Tab-separated table of C-alpha atoms in Angstrom:
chain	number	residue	atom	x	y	z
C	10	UNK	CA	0.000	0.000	0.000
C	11	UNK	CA	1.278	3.425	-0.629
C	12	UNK	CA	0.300	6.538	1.364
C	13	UNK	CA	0.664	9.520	-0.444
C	14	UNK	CA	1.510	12.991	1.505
C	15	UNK	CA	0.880	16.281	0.224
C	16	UNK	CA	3.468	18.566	2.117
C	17	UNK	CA	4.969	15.549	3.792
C	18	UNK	CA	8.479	17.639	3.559
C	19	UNK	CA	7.553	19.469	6.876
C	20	UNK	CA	5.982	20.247	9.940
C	21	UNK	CA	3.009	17.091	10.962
C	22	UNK	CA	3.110	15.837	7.426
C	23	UNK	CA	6.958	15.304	7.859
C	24	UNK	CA	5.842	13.751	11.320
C	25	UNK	CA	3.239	10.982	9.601
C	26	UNK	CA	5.754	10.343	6.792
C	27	UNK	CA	7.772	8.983	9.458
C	28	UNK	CA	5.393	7.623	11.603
C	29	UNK	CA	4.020	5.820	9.021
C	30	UNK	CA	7.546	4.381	7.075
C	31	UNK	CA	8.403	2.987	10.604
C	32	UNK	CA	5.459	1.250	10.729
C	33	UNK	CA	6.405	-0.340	7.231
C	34	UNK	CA	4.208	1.555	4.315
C	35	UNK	CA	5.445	2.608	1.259
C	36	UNK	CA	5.317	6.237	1.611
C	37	UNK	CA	5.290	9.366	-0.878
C	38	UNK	CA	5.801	12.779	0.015
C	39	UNK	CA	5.237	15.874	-1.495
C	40	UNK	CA	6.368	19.511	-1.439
C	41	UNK	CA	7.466	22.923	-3.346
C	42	UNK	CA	10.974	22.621	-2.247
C	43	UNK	CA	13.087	20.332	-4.078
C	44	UNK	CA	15.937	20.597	-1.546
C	45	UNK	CA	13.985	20.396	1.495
C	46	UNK	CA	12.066	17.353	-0.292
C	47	UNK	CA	15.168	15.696	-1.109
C	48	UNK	CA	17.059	15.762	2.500
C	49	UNK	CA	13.769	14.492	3.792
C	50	UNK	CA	13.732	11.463	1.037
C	51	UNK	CA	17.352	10.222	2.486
C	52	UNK	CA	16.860	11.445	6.605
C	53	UNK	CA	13.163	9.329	6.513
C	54	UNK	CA	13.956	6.629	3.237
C	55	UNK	CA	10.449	7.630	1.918
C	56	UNK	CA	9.852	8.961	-1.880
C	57	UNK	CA	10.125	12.717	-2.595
C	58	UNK	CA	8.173	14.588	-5.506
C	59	UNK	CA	7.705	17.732	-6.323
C	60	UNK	CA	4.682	17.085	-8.109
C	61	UNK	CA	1.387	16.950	-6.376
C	62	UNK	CA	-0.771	15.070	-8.718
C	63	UNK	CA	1.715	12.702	-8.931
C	64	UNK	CA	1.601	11.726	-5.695
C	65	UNK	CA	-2.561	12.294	-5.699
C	66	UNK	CA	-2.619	9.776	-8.610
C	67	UNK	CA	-0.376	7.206	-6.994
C	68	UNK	CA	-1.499	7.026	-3.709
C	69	UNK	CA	-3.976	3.975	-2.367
C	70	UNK	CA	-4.248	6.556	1.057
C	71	UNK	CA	-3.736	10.396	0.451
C	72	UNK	CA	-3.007	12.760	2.748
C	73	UNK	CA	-3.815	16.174	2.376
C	74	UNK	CA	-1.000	18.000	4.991
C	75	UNK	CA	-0.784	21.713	3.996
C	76	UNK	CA	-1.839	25.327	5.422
C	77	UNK	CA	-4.691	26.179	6.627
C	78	UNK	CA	-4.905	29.015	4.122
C	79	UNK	CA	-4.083	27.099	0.906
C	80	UNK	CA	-5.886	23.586	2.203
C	81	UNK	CA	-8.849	24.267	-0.428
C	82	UNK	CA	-6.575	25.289	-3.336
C	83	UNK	CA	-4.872	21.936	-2.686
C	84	UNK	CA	-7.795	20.019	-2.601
C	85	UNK	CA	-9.463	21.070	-5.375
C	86	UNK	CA	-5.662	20.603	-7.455
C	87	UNK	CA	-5.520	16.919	-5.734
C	88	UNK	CA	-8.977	15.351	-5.004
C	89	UNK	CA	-9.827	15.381	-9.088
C	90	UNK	CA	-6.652	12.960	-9.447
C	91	UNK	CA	-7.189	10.653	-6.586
C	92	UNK	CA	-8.096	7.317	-7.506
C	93	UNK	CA	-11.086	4.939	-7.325
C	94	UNK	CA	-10.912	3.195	-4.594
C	95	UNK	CA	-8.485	4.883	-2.749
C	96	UNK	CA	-9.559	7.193	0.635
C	97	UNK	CA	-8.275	10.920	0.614
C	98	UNK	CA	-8.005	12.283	4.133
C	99	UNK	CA	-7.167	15.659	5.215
C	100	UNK	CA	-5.489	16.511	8.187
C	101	UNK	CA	-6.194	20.420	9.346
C	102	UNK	CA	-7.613	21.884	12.290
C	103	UNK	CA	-10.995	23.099	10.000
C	104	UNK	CA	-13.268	20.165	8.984
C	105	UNK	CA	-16.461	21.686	7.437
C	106	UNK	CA	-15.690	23.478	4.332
C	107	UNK	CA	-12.307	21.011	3.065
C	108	UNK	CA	-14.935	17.772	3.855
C	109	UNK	CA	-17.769	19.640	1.426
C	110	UNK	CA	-14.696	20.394	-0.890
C	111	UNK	CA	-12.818	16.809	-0.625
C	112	UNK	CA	-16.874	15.247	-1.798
C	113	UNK	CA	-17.072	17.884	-4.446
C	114	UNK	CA	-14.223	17.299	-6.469
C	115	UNK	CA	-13.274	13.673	-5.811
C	116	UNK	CA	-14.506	11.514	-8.536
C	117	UNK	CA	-16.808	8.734	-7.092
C	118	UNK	CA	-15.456	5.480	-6.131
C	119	UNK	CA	-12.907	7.385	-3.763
C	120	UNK	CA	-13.467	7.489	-0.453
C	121	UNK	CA	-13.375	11.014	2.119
C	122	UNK	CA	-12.442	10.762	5.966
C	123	UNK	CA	-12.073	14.010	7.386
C	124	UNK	CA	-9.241	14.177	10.163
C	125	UNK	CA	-7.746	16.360	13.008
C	126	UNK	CA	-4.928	15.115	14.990
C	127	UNK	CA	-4.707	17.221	18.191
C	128	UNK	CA	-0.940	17.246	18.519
C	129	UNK	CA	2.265	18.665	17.132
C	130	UNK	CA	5.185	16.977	15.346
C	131	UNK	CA	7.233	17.351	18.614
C	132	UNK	CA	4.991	14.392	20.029
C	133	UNK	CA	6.856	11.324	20.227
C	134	UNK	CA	4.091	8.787	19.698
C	135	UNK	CA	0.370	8.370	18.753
C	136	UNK	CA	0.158	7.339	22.458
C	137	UNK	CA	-2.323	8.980	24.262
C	138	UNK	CA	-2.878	11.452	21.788
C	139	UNK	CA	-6.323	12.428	20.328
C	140	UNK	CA	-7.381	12.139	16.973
C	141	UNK	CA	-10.349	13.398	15.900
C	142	UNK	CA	-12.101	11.620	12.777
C	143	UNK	CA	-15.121	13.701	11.165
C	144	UNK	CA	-17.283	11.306	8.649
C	145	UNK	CA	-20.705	12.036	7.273
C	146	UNK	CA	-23.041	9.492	7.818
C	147	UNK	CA	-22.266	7.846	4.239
C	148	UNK	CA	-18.509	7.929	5.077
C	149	UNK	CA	-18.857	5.914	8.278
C	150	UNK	CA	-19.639	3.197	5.896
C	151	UNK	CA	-16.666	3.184	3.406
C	152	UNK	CA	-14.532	0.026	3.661
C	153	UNK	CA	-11.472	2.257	4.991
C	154	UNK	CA	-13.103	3.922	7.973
C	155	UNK	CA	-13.222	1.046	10.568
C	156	UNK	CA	-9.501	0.177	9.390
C	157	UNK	CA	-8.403	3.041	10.298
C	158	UNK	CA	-10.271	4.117	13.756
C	159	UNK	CA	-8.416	0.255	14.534
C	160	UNK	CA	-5.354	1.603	13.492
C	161	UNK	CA	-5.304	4.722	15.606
C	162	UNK	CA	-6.260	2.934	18.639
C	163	UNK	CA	-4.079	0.113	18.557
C	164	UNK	CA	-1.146	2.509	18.797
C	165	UNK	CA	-2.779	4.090	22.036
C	166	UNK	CA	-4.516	7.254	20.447
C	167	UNK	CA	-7.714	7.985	22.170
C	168	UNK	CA	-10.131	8.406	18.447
C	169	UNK	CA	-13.195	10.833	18.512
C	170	UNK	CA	-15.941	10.286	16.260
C	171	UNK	CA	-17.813	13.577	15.157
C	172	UNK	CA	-19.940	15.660	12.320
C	173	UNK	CA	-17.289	18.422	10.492
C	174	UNK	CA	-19.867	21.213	12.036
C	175	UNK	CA	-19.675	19.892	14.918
C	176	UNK	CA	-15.973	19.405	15.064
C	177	UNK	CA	-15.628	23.328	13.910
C	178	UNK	CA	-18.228	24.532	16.751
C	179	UNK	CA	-16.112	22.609	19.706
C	180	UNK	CA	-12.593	23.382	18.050
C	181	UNK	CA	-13.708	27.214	17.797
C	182	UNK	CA	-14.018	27.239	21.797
C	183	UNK	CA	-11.083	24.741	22.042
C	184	UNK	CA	-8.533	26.191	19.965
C	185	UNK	CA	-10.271	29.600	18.642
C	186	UNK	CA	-11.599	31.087	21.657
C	187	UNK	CA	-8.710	29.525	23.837
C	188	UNK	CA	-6.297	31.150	21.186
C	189	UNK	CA	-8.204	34.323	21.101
C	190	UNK	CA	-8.014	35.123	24.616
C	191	UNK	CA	-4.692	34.505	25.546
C	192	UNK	CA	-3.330	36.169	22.369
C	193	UNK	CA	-5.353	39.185	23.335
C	194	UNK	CA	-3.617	38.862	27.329
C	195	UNK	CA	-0.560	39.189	25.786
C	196	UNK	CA	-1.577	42.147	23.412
C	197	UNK	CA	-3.039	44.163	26.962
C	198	UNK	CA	0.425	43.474	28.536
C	199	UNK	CA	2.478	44.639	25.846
C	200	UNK	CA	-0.352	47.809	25.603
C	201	UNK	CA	0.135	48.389	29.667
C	202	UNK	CA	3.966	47.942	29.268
C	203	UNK	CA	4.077	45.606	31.545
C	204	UNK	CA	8.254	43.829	32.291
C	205	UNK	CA	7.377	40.544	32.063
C	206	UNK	CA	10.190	39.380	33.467
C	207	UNK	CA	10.036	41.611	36.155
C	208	UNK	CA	6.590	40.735	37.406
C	209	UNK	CA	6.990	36.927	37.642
C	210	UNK	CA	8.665	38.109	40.370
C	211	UNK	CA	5.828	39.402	42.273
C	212	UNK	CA	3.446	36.234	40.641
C	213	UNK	CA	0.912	34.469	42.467
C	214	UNK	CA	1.057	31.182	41.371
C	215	UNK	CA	-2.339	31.336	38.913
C	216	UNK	CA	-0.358	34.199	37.042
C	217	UNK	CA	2.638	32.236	36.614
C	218	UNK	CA	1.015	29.574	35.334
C	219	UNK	CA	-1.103	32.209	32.668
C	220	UNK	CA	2.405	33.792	31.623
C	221	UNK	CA	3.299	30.826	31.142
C	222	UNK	CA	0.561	30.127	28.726
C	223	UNK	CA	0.757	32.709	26.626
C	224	UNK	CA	4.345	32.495	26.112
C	225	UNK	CA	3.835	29.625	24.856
C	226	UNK	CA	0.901	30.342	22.467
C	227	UNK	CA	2.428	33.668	21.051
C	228	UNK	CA	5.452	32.061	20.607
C	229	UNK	CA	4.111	29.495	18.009
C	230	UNK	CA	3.794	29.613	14.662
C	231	UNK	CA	1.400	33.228	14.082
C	232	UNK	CA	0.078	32.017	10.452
C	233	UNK	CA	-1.325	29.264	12.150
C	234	UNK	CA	-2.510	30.792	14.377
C	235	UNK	CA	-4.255	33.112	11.974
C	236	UNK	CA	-5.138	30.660	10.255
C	237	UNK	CA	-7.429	28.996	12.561
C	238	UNK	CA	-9.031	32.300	14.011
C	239	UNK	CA	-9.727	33.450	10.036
C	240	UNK	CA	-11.214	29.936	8.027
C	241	UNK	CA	-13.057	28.592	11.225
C	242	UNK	CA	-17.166	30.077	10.374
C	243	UNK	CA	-17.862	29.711	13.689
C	244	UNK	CA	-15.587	31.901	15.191
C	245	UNK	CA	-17.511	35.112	14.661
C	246	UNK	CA	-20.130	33.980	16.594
C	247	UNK	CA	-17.600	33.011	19.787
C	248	UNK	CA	-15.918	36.107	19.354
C	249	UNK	CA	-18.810	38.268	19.261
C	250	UNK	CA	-20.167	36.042	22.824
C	251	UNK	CA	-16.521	36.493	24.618
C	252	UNK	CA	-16.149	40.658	23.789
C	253	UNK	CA	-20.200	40.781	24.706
C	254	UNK	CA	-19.251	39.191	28.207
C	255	UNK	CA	-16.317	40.822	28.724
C	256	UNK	CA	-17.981	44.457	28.400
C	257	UNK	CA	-20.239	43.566	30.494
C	258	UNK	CA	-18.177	42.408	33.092
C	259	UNK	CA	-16.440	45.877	32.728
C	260	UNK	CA	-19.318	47.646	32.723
C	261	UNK	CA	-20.038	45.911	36.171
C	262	UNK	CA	-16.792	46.199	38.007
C	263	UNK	CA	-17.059	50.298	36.775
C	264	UNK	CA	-20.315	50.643	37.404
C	265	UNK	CA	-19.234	49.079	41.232
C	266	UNK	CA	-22.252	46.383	41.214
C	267	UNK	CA	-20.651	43.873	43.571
C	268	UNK	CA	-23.835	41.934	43.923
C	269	UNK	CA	-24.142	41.227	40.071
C	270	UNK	CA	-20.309	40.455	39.675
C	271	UNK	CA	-20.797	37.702	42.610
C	272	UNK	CA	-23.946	36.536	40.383
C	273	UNK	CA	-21.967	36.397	36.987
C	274	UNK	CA	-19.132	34.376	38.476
C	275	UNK	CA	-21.626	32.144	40.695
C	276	UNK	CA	-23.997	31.764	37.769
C	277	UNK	CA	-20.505	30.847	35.916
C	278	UNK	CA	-19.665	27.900	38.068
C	279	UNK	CA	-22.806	26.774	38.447
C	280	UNK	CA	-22.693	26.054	34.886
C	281	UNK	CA	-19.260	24.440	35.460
C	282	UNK	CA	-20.347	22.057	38.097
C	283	UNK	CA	-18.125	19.260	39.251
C	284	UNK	CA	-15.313	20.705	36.890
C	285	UNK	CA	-15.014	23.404	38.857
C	286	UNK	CA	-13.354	21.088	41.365
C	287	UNK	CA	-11.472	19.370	39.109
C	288	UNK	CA	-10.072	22.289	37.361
C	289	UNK	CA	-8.927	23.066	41.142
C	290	UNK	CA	-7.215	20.245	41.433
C	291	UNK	CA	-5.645	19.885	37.763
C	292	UNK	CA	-3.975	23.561	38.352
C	293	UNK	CA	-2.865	22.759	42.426
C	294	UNK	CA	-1.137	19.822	40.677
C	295	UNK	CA	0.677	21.966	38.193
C	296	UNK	CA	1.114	24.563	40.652
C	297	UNK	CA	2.819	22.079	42.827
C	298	UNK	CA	5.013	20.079	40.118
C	299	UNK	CA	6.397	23.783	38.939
C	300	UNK	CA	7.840	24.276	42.823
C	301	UNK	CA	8.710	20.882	43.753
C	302	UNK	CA	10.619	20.631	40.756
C	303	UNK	CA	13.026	24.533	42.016
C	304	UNK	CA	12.717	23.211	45.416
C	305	UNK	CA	14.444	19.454	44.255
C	306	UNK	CA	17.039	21.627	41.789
C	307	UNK	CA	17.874	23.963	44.671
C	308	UNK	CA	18.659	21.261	47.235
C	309	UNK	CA	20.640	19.461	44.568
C	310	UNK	CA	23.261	22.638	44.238
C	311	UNK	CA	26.510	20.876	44.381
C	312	UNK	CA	25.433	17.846	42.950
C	313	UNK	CA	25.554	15.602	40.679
C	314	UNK	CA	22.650	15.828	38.141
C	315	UNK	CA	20.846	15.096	34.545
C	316	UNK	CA	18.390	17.195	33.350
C	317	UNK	CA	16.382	15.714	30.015
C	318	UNK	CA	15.354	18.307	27.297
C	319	UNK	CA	11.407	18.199	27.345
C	320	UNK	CA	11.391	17.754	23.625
C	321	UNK	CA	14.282	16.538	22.145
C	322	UNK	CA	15.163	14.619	24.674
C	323	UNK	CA	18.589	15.023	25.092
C	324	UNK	CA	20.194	14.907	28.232
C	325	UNK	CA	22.685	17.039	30.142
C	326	UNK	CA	25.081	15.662	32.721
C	327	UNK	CA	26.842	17.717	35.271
C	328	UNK	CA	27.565	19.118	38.646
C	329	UNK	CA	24.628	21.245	39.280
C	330	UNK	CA	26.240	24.868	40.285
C	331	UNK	CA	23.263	27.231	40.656
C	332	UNK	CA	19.907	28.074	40.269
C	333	UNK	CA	19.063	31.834	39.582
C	334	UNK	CA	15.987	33.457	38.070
C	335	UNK	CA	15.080	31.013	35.392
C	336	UNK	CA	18.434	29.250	34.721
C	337	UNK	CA	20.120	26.409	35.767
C	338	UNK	CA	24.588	26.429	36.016
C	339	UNK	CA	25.799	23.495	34.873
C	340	UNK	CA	29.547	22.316	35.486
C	341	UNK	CA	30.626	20.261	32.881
C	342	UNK	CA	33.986	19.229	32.983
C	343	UNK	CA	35.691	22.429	32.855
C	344	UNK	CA	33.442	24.248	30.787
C	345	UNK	CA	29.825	25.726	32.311
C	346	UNK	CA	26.369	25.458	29.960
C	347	UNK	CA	23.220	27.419	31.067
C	348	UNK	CA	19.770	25.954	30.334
C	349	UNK	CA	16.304	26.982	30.688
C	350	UNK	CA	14.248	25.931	33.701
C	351	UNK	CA	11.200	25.725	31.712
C	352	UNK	CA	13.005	23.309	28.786
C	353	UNK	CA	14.504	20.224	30.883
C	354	UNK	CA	12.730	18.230	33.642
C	355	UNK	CA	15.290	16.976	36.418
C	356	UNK	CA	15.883	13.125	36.033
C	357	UNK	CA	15.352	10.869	39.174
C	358	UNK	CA	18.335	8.842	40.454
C	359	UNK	CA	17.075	4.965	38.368
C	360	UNK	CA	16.710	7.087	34.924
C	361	UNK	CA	19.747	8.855	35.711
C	362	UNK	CA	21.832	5.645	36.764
C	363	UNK	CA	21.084	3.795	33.908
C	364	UNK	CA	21.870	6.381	31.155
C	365	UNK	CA	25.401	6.964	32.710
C	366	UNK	CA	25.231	3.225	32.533
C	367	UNK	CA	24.496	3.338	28.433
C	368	UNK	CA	26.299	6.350	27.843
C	369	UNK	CA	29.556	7.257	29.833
C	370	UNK	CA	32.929	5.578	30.377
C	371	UNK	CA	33.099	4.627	34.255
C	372	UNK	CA	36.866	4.394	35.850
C	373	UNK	CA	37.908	2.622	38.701
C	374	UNK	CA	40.787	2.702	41.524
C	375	UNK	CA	41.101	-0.812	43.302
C	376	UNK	CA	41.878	-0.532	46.885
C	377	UNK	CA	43.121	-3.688	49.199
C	378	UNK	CA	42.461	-3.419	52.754
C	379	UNK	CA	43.260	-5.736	56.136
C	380	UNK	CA	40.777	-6.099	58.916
C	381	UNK	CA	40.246	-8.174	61.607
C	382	UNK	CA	39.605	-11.653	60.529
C	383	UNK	CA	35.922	-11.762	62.132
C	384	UNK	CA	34.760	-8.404	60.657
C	385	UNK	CA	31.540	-8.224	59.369
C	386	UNK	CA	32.066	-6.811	55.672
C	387	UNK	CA	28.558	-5.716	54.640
C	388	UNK	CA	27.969	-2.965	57.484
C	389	UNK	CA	31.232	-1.330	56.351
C	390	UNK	CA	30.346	-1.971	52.556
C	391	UNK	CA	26.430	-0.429	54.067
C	392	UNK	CA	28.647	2.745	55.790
C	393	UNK	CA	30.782	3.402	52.737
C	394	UNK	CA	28.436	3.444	50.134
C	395	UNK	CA	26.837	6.740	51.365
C	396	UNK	CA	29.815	8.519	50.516
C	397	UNK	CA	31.151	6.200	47.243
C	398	UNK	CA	29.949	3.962	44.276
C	399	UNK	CA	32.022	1.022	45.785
C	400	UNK	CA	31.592	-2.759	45.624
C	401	UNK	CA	34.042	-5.518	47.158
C	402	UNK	CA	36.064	-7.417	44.137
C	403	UNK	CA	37.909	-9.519	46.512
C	404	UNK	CA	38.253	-11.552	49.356
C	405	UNK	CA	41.707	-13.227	51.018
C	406	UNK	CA	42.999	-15.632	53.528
C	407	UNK	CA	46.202	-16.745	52.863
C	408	UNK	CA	49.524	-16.764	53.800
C	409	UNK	CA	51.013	-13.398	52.926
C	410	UNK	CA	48.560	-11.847	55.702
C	411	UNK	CA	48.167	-12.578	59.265
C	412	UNK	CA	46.328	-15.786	60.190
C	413	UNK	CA	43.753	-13.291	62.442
C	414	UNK	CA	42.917	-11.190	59.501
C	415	UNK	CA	41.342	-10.457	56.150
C	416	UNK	CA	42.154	-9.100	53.361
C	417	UNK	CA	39.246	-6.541	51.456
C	418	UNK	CA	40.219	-5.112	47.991
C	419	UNK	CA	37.487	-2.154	47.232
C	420	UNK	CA	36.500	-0.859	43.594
C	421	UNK	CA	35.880	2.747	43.505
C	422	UNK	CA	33.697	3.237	40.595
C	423	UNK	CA	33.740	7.303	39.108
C	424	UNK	CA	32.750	8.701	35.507
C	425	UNK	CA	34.966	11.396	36.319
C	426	UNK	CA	38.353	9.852	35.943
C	427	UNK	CA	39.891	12.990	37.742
C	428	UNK	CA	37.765	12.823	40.926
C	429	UNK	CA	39.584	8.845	41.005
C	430	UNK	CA	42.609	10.468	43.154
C	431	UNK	CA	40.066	12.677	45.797
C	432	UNK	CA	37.980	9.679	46.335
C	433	UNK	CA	40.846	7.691	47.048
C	434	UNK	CA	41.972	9.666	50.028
C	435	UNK	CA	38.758	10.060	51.085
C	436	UNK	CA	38.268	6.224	51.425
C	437	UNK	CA	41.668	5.971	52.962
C	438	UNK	CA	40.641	8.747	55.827
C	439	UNK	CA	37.614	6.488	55.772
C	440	UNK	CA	38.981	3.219	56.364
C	441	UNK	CA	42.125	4.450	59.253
C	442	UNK	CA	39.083	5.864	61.027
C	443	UNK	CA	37.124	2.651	61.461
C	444	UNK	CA	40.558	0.298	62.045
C	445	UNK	CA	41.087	-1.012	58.960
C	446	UNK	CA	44.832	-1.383	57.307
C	447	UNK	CA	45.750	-0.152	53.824
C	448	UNK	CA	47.576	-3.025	51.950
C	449	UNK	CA	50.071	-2.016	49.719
């Protein structure tokens, strides 16, 4: 089978293309730039073209994986080109005008499944992700639909079956309004001249957690963005409901009506009910994660740590020098790197043992010591592995030691080949303290 991408060369059709090749199709991708389209054809081993139709007429699955803004001018290029028998699936955050389109100029015989995966191509894995399928009625029944839903869940996504008008009305509050609001909080800050920077440090948790949010939203992709406010027909009537409710909330606080703001926001959770409590708890939790996290990396100062990069992944080992502001010092060797607070996540002791374990050279001094012959050896291996990674190599009786005593021989284990020497004579300090006998 071959799945055919259209502006598979980036972004979540880049993300599929994989996706999919690892899970052994034949894929084709498509895209305007031929160098782009190229490095993308060797870094994933899938087929490049430049040519859309191409890849429209070859596909048994096509995937329609372009802007927002030029989604129908695809469409209406592709769909005419797909063939019978084949499903044609789109995959953009608007479902009711590209599903009309997709049925209009698709030749019969070729099947339609409207789709909108609710994730980015940073996700690692269909796991736990939604995916939201939009069929008409008549679609639910084409041989392709089932097959896929299947597909989806077996690789953990949680599918959601809806109409395309319904899928715009929910999205407009989910993405639009959500969008809409924070976009316009960041707008009213810039407006008031607010330092950002400088008021996290008077933030309340709740407004650490909103900066938060619209960092993150305003720092996306803004023709996206756009995108999805502007082709969406039921924004206008969200937008129009939000500005309507927030004048009159205005028009209330100016106005001084303390009994009809207490209404509005009772009248508000009412309507919330039980999430009300949840919501609660959902932010408490992120409220707390946020400042256990600084409270862990603060009492770590000094110590060994890894910190993994929330998206790609990769890790950074060091001595953990300071915390300030938003930054984290780390010593690496002799050189120091500074990372973001909000861009790593501070790996527990297992996860960090067992990449050291995968990843780093470990060196080792080998220490013999002489103790009385009755000694018990596992409290003193108990006592000195708070202070070393240390295991006993070596037992000895014999004749080149006293018939009343034993012979140890310690392995000091250190990724840090030049801390070998200071954890030497730390042992040794160790071991004359507690009556044991260097052997030489």
């Amino acid at each position: 089978m071959i799945i055919s991408i259209i502006g598979g060369t980036d972004g979540l059709g880049k993300w599929f293309a994989s996706f999919l090749k690892n899970r052994g199709f034949d894929v084709l991708v498509s895209g305007r730039d031929v160098i782009k389209g190229k490095e993308v054809e060797k870094e994933l081993g899938v087929t490049y073209t430049n040519n859309n139709i191409d890849a429209a007429e070859k596909g048994d699955i096509v995937i329609i994986s372009v802007p927002i803004n030029v989604t129908e001018s695809v469409i209406k290029e592709v769909a005419p080109h797909v063939k019978k028998g084949s499903l044609l699936m789109d995959i953009t955050s608007i479902k009711e005008r590209p599903s009309k389109l997709m049925a209009e100029f698709s030749q019969n015989g070729v099947f339609i499944l409207p789709t909108h995966p609710m994730f980015g191509p940073e996700t690692p894995s269909l796991n736990r992700q939604v995916v939201i399928l939009t069929p008409t009625e008549k679609e639910k029944t084409n041989p392709f639909f089932e097959k896929i839903k299947e597909f989806l869940e077996i690789e953990g996504a949680k599918v959601i079956v809806v109409s395309p008008k319904e899928h715009d009305k929910i999205m407009g509050v989910v993405q639009g309004l959500t969008h809409f609001v924070y976009i316009s909080l960041g707008s009213t800050l810039k407006d008031l001249g607010i330092d950002i920077k400088e008021s996290r440090n008077f933030a309340s948790p709740i407004y650490e957690l909103m900066i938060n949010i619209i960092a993150r939203i305003i720092g996306q992709n803004p023709y996206l963005y756009a995108d999805i406010q502007m082709h969406n027909p039921q924004i206008k009537t969200i937008h129009e409901t939000f500005i309507k409710n927030c004048e009159n909330i205005s028009e209330i606080v100016q106005n001084k009506d303390r009994d009809s703001f207490v209404k509005n926001m009772k009248n508000s959770a009412r309507h919330f009910g039980n999430e009300t409590k949840r919501g609660l708890n959902c932010s408490n939790k992120a409220v707390y994660a946020i400042s256990k996290e600084t409270e862990k990396l603060l009492k770590s100062v000094g110590k060994e740590i890894g910190l993994k990069h929330i998206y790609s992944e990769n890790v950074h080992y060091g001595i953990l020098k300071e915390v300030y502001s938003d930054n984290i010092v780390l010593k690496q060797n002799e050189k120091e790197v500074i990372l973001n607070i909000s861009n790593v996540s501070l790996m527990e002791n297992k996860e960090l043992e067992d990449w050291k374990i995968k990843n780093l050279e470990k060196y080792f001094v080998d220490i013999s010591v002489l103790f009385k012959k009755d000694v018990d050896l596992s409290i003193i291996l108990e006592l000195l592995t708070h202070k070393f990674e240390i295991e006993v190599i070596d037992r000895y009786y014999g004749d080149k030691i006293d018939k009343n005593e034993l012979s140890a021989t310690f392995r000091i284990n250190s990724y840090e080949k030049e801390d070998l020497k200071k954890l030497e004579e730390n042992f040794n300090k160790i071991i004359e303290n507690i009556g044991g006998k260097l052997r030489y």
